[in-house]
Short mmCIF file of C-alpha atoms and ligand atoms in Angstrom, two decimals:
data_model
loop_
_atom_site.label_atom_id
_atom_site.label_comp_id
_atom_site.label_asym_id
_atom_site.label_seq_id
_atom_site.Cartn_x
_atom_site.Cartn_y
_atom_site.Cartn_z
CA MET A 1 4.42 15.42 -23.46
CA LYS A 2 7.83 14.59 -24.39
CA THR A 3 8.27 10.51 -24.25
CA PRO A 4 10.15 8.82 -20.63
CA LYS A 5 13.47 7.05 -21.14
CA ARG A 6 12.43 3.76 -19.84
CA ILE A 7 8.34 4.60 -20.70
CA GLN A 8 10.05 5.09 -24.79
CA PRO A 9 10.04 0.13 -25.23
CA LEU A 10 6.00 0.57 -23.90
CA VAL A 11 5.76 2.42 -27.00
CA GLU A 12 7.96 0.84 -29.13
CA ASP A 13 5.11 -1.91 -28.26
CA GLY A 14 2.14 0.21 -28.56
CA LEU A 15 1.83 -0.91 -25.34
CA ILE A 16 1.01 2.57 -25.13
CA ASP A 17 0.34 5.12 -28.09
CA GLU A 18 1.08 8.95 -26.08
CA VAL A 19 2.33 9.82 -22.30
CA ILE A 20 -0.30 12.69 -21.58
CA SER A 21 1.02 13.98 -18.72
CA GLN A 22 3.34 13.50 -15.98
CA LEU A 23 0.22 13.26 -12.13
CA MET A 24 3.29 13.13 -9.21
CA SER A 25 7.56 12.43 -8.64
CA GLY A 26 8.10 10.68 -4.97
CA LYS A 27 10.22 8.91 -3.27
CA GLU A 28 9.71 5.36 -5.43
CA ALA A 29 8.34 6.03 -8.49
CA THR A 30 7.21 8.78 -10.96
CA VAL A 31 3.50 8.40 -12.51
CA TYR A 32 2.48 9.37 -15.18
CA MET A 33 -1.58 9.70 -17.44
CA VAL A 34 -0.86 8.04 -20.58
CA ARG A 35 -3.40 6.78 -23.72
CA CYS A 36 -3.40 3.49 -24.71
CA GLY A 37 -5.56 3.14 -27.61
CA SER A 38 -8.86 5.88 -27.04
CA ASP A 39 -8.67 4.68 -22.88
CA ILE A 40 -6.36 7.03 -20.26
CA CYS A 41 -3.64 5.22 -17.48
CA CYS A 42 -2.04 5.78 -15.56
CA ALA A 43 0.94 4.72 -15.68
CA LYS A 44 4.01 3.50 -12.71
CA VAL A 45 7.56 4.15 -13.44
CA TYR A 46 10.12 2.24 -10.52
CA LYS A 47 12.96 4.32 -9.35
CA ASP A 48 16.27 1.93 -9.81
CA ALA A 49 16.57 0.63 -6.35
CA ASP A 50 19.34 3.20 -5.15
CA LYS A 51 16.99 5.58 -5.60
CA ARG A 52 14.34 3.99 -3.28
CA SER A 53 13.48 4.83 0.26
CA PHE A 54 12.55 2.71 3.19
CA LYS A 55 10.08 0.56 1.14
CA GLN A 56 13.07 -2.11 -0.18
CA ALA A 57 13.67 -2.23 3.83
CA VAL A 58 14.19 -6.42 4.47
CA GLN A 59 11.77 -6.22 6.89
CA TYR A 60 8.33 -6.22 3.98
CA ARG A 61 10.94 -9.08 1.77
CA GLU A 62 10.42 -12.46 5.09
CA GLY A 63 8.60 -14.83 3.21
CA ARG A 64 8.19 -13.61 -0.23
CA LYS A 65 8.44 -16.99 -2.22
CA VAL A 66 12.27 -17.00 -5.04
CA ARG A 67 11.64 -19.33 -8.08
CA ASN A 68 14.12 -20.96 -7.52
CA SER A 69 17.53 -21.75 -4.62
CA ARG A 70 19.97 -20.04 -8.01
CA GLN A 71 17.77 -16.79 -8.29
CA ALA A 72 18.17 -17.08 -4.50
CA ARG A 73 21.47 -18.15 -4.44
CA ALA A 74 22.06 -14.70 -6.88
CA MET A 75 20.49 -12.16 -4.94
CA GLU A 76 22.11 -13.48 -1.31
CA LYS A 77 25.31 -12.30 -2.49
CA GLY A 78 24.38 -8.84 -3.91
CA SER A 79 24.87 -10.29 -7.97
CA LYS A 80 24.17 -7.62 -10.68
CA TYR A 81 22.37 -10.73 -11.89
CA GLY A 82 20.18 -11.36 -7.89
CA ARG A 83 20.28 -7.44 -8.00
CA GLU A 84 17.79 -6.96 -11.52
CA GLU A 85 16.00 -10.28 -10.07
CA GLN A 86 15.99 -8.73 -6.77
CA GLU A 87 13.85 -5.42 -8.84
CA ALA A 88 11.86 -7.51 -11.66
CA LEU A 89 10.58 -9.30 -7.90
CA TRP A 90 10.11 -5.65 -6.34
CA HIS A 91 8.15 -4.77 -9.86
CA ASN A 92 5.89 -7.47 -9.83
CA ALA A 93 4.81 -7.85 -6.33
CA GLU A 94 2.28 -4.98 -7.47
CA VAL A 95 0.73 -6.26 -10.05
CA ASP A 96 0.74 -9.62 -8.10
CA ALA A 97 -1.23 -8.47 -5.68
CA LEU A 98 -3.49 -6.14 -7.90
CA TYR A 99 -4.93 -8.84 -9.31
CA LYS A 100 -5.15 -10.59 -6.91
CA LEU A 101 -6.77 -7.67 -4.73
CA ALA A 102 -9.08 -6.55 -7.56
CA GLN A 103 -9.99 -10.80 -8.18
CA ALA A 104 -10.61 -10.42 -4.07
CA GLY A 105 -12.68 -7.38 -4.53
CA VAL A 106 -11.38 -4.34 -2.62
CA ARG A 107 -11.31 -1.73 -4.84
CA VAL A 108 -7.93 -1.17 -6.21
CA PRO A 109 -6.64 -0.23 -9.68
CA LYS A 110 -7.87 -2.54 -12.61
CA PRO A 111 -4.77 -4.11 -13.19
CA TYR A 112 -2.85 -3.72 -16.98
CA GLY A 113 0.15 -4.68 -16.70
CA CYS A 114 3.84 -4.91 -15.57
CA PHE A 115 6.57 -3.81 -19.04
CA ASP A 116 9.97 -3.26 -18.11
CA GLY A 117 8.98 -2.02 -14.58
CA VAL A 118 6.89 0.03 -15.93
CA LEU A 119 3.69 -0.36 -14.01
CA LEU A 120 0.21 1.00 -16.39
CA MET A 121 -2.74 0.04 -14.83
CA GLU A 122 -7.19 2.10 -14.96
CA LEU A 123 -6.45 5.94 -14.39
CA ILE A 124 -8.96 6.11 -10.31
CA THR A 125 -11.00 9.34 -11.13
CA ASP A 126 -13.33 12.32 -9.41
CA GLU A 127 -16.34 12.57 -10.33
CA ASP A 128 -15.81 15.57 -12.91
CA GLY A 129 -12.77 13.29 -15.11
CA ASP A 130 -9.90 14.71 -13.21
CA VAL A 131 -7.30 12.44 -11.53
CA ALA A 132 -9.29 11.46 -8.04
CA PRO A 133 -7.24 13.19 -4.66
CA ARG A 134 -5.52 11.22 -2.27
CA LEU A 135 -6.96 10.99 1.02
CA ASN A 136 -5.20 13.48 2.62
CA ASP A 137 -5.97 16.84 0.23
CA VAL A 138 -9.88 16.19 0.63
CA LYS A 139 -12.00 17.50 3.35
CA LEU A 140 -15.07 15.43 4.72
CA SER A 141 -17.78 15.72 6.74
CA ARG A 142 -18.50 12.93 10.12
CA GLU A 143 -20.93 10.77 7.60
CA GLU A 144 -18.94 10.92 4.91
CA ALA A 145 -15.79 9.63 7.27
CA LEU A 146 -17.25 6.86 9.04
CA GLU A 147 -18.21 5.71 5.96
CA HIS A 148 -15.16 5.46 4.87
CA HIS A 149 -14.35 4.51 7.31
CA THR A 150 -16.21 1.11 7.25
CA GLN A 151 -15.62 0.71 3.55
CA ILE A 152 -11.51 0.62 4.14
CA ILE A 153 -12.12 -1.28 6.79
CA ARG A 154 -13.23 -4.07 4.90
CA ASP A 155 -11.36 -3.84 1.99
CA VAL A 156 -7.91 -3.84 5.25
CA VAL A 157 -10.13 -7.61 6.05
CA ARG A 158 -11.48 -8.64 1.92
CA MET A 159 -7.14 -8.32 2.08
CA LEU A 160 -5.81 -10.14 5.04
CA CYS A 161 -8.51 -12.38 3.35
CA ALA A 162 -5.99 -12.88 0.61
CA GLY A 163 -3.21 -13.15 2.79
CA LEU A 164 -1.70 -9.78 2.61
CA VAL A 165 -1.15 -6.93 4.96
CA HIS A 166 -0.91 -3.74 2.46
CA GLY A 167 2.25 -2.22 5.15
CA ASP A 168 2.10 0.91 4.78
CA LEU A 169 -1.01 2.35 4.08
CA SER A 170 -1.78 5.46 4.64
CA GLU A 171 -3.66 9.33 4.10
CA PHE A 172 -1.24 9.00 0.80
CA ASN A 173 -1.45 5.19 -0.56
CA VAL A 174 -6.12 6.31 -0.39
CA LEU A 175 -7.72 7.65 -3.35
CA VAL A 176 -11.08 9.50 -3.42
CA ASP A 177 -13.50 8.66 -6.02
CA GLN A 178 -17.21 9.45 -6.22
CA HIS A 179 -18.17 5.73 -4.43
CA GLY A 180 -15.52 6.23 -1.80
CA PRO A 181 -11.85 4.63 -1.30
CA VAL A 182 -9.67 3.01 -3.08
CA ILE A 183 -6.37 1.24 -2.77
CA ILE A 184 -3.58 2.56 -3.96
CA ASP A 185 0.69 1.98 -3.69
CA LEU A 186 0.99 -1.46 -2.85
CA PRO A 187 4.98 -3.01 -4.15
CA GLN A 188 6.06 -3.08 0.03
CA ALA A 189 2.42 -6.06 0.04
CA VAL A 190 3.46 -8.60 2.15
CA ASP A 191 2.61 -11.59 2.94
CA ALA A 192 0.11 -12.25 6.77
CA VAL A 193 1.28 -15.80 6.96
CA ALA A 194 4.22 -16.05 6.47
CA ASN A 195 5.89 -12.77 7.51
CA ASN A 196 6.49 -12.17 11.33
CA HIS A 197 5.91 -8.43 10.89
CA ALA A 198 3.08 -9.08 9.24
CA GLU A 199 0.70 -8.60 13.00
CA TRP A 200 2.22 -4.33 13.88
CA MET A 201 2.08 -3.85 10.17
CA LEU A 202 -1.63 -4.25 10.14
CA GLU A 203 -1.86 -2.92 13.57
CA ARG A 204 -0.43 0.59 11.60
CA ASP A 205 -2.49 0.07 8.49
CA ILE A 206 -5.28 0.41 10.33
CA ASN A 207 -4.41 2.81 13.77
CA ASN A 208 -3.73 5.30 10.87
CA MET A 209 -6.70 5.17 8.67
CA ARG A 210 -8.27 5.65 12.66
CA ASP A 211 -7.10 8.81 13.43
CA TYR A 212 -7.30 9.80 10.26
CA TYR A 213 -11.23 9.35 9.79
CA GLY A 214 -11.15 10.30 13.77
CA GLN A 215 -10.06 13.55 12.60
CA PHE A 216 -13.53 14.29 11.09
CA ALA A 217 -14.92 11.73 13.48
CA PRO A 218 -13.70 11.03 17.05
CA GLU A 219 -15.42 8.11 18.52
CA LEU A 220 -13.06 6.45 16.00
CA LEU A 221 -10.60 7.29 17.85
CA THR A 222 -11.15 5.25 20.52
CA THR A 223 -11.97 1.70 18.69
CA LYS A 224 -10.10 -1.01 18.55
CA TYR A 225 -10.46 -2.84 15.01
CA ALA A 226 -6.64 -3.51 14.86
CA LYS A 227 -6.02 -5.96 17.54
CA GLU A 228 -10.12 -7.25 17.01
CA ILE A 229 -9.16 -7.77 13.05
CA TRP A 230 -5.91 -9.90 14.07
CA ALA A 231 -7.00 -12.16 16.93
CA ILE A 232 -10.30 -13.24 13.98
CA TYR A 233 -7.24 -13.78 12.18
CA GLU A 234 -5.53 -15.90 14.16
CA SER A 235 -8.16 -17.96 15.50
CA GLY A 236 -8.67 -18.65 11.36
CA LYS A 237 -12.41 -17.58 11.68
CA LEU A 238 -12.10 -14.10 9.41
CA LYS A 239 -14.16 -13.99 6.22
CA PRO A 240 -14.42 -10.41 4.83
CA THR A 241 -18.45 -10.76 5.94
CA THR A 242 -17.33 -11.54 9.78
CA VAL A 243 -18.72 -9.01 11.58
CA LEU A 244 -17.51 -6.43 13.68
CA THR A 245 -17.87 -3.64 16.25
CA GLY A 246 -14.67 -2.27 16.24
CA HIS A 247 -14.14 -3.15 20.77
CA PHE A 248 -11.35 -5.60 21.44
CA ASP A 249 -11.08 -6.77 25.26
CA GLU A 250 -7.34 -7.20 26.19
CA PRO A 251 -5.92 -10.61 28.20
CA THR A 252 -6.40 -9.40 31.09
CA GLU A 253 -3.27 -12.10 32.78
CA ALA A 254 -0.01 -10.56 34.57
CA ALA A 255 1.23 -8.47 32.34
CA ASP A 256 5.61 -9.13 30.70
CA VAL A 257 7.11 -6.32 31.02
CA GLU A 258 10.19 -6.83 28.98
CA SER A 259 8.10 -7.35 25.83
CA VAL A 260 5.83 -4.79 26.41
CA LEU A 261 8.87 -2.53 26.29
CA VAL A 262 10.37 -4.28 23.75
CA GLU A 263 6.31 -3.01 21.71
CA ILE A 264 7.45 0.85 23.46
CA GLN A 265 10.39 1.03 21.34
CA GLU A 266 9.61 -0.75 19.12
CA ALA A 267 6.21 2.02 18.59
CA PHE A 268 8.11 4.66 18.77
CA GLU A 269 10.63 3.65 16.23
CA GLU A 270 7.39 3.06 14.09
CA GLU A 271 5.69 6.41 14.77
CA GLN A 272 9.30 8.60 14.17
CA GLU A 273 8.85 6.31 10.51
CA ARG A 274 5.69 7.66 10.38
CA LEU A 275 6.55 11.04 10.70
CA GLY A 276 9.74 11.21 8.35
CA ARG A 277 7.38 9.57 5.69
CA ILE A 278 5.04 12.41 5.49
CA GLN A 279 7.97 14.58 6.22
CA SER A 280 9.06 14.39 3.21
CA ALA A 281 5.44 12.97 1.26
CA ASN A 282 5.87 16.83 2.04
CA ASP A 283 8.61 17.81 0.23
CA ASP A 284 7.74 16.53 -2.82
CA ASP A 285 4.27 18.77 -3.20
N1 LIG B 1 -4.02 3.83 -10.52
C1 LIG B 1 -4.16 6.44 -10.28
N2 LIG B 1 -4.48 6.92 -10.27
C2 LIG B 1 -4.03 8.34 -10.19
N3 LIG B 1 -3.29 8.36 -9.67
C3 LIG B 1 -2.44 7.57 -8.69
C4 LIG B 1 -2.53 6.10 -9.37
N4 LIG B 1 -1.75 5.81 -8.58
C5 LIG B 1 -0.54 6.18 -8.59
N5 LIG B 1 -1.12 7.86 -8.80
C6 LIG B 1 -0.94 8.72 -8.00
O1 LIG B 1 0.35 9.15 -7.45
C7 LIG B 1 1.32 8.53 -6.44
C8 LIG B 1 2.17 8.07 -6.39
O2 LIG B 1 1.70 6.73 -6.76
P1 LIG B 1 2.08 6.13 -5.52
O3 LIG B 1 1.68 4.05 -6.16
O4 LIG B 1 1.42 6.28 -4.12
O5 LIG B 1 3.70 5.60 -5.48
P2 LIG B 1 5.09 6.23 -4.16
O6 LIG B 1 5.62 4.86 -4.16
O7 LIG B 1 5.61 6.99 -5.06
O8 LIG B 1 4.39 7.17 -3.06
C9 LIG B 1 -0.17 8.50 -5.97
O9 LIG B 1 0.20 10.02 -4.04
C10 LIG B 1 -0.98 9.48 -7.11
O10 LIG B 1 -1.78 10.66 -6.35
MG1 LIG B 2 2.04 6.23 -2.39
#
């Protein structure tokens, strides 16, 4: 196909030889299948900030480090330089997360680098060599659902041990290849220590997976991996090899009614946001 304008600089630099096809165009990015020498890769072109939706929300940025105070001041003021810096940080966040997670043994696409707002990475394919489907598009047997759920929980733990929470993990951001689930779409990944929203984001991520795989294996629906994992993490004992049960005994001390109400309101808002995302993902199809 004709080379899209945003990819042209990478063709001129010899990083990409040919754009084969467009895979997806969503709210946040447009994704292409490209040829780099004899390899077929995936190129993700981020949309401009004003065309993106929720992921640049301030909640996700909390705790991200900036290089120096000049950069921080410019970003606070919202000057042109500041906005460009903010964009560069956003683009680099995903490639940085991919390198870190690949290193930690999490199944993610192998990253090749981010150039001019274009992320080059491994194209995930199925056993026939076709582009791998999203989890939302596959039917699983009960056994497969249980096995894939175990794999994804293990990867979420590896990720947390590497200091990151995905923050937008859902059946739309997991691809399925012949070996199981592969996690994608990480520009919003949050710092587990520095971001105060990390706990509820981890819980939402894990519960999305529980609910999705639970359609095929209903016994998953009563598991409490999120609470169990966070409790072990907070005690400083979580390791990639920690044995998990899916059980968690809620603390029994007297209920703090006010904070329960706040949590209910937050859970309601999250659910509205999640439904909105599912709606817009369906609109994109
Ligand atoms: N490495 C990859 N291999 C195969 N398909 C991919 C890859 N990365 C993204 N895609 C496809 O592109 C879609 C959008 O990518 P994603 O990273 O989720 O961006 P967005 O922020 O737009 O949701 C995915 O749902 C998936 O279908
Ligand atoms: Mg996505």
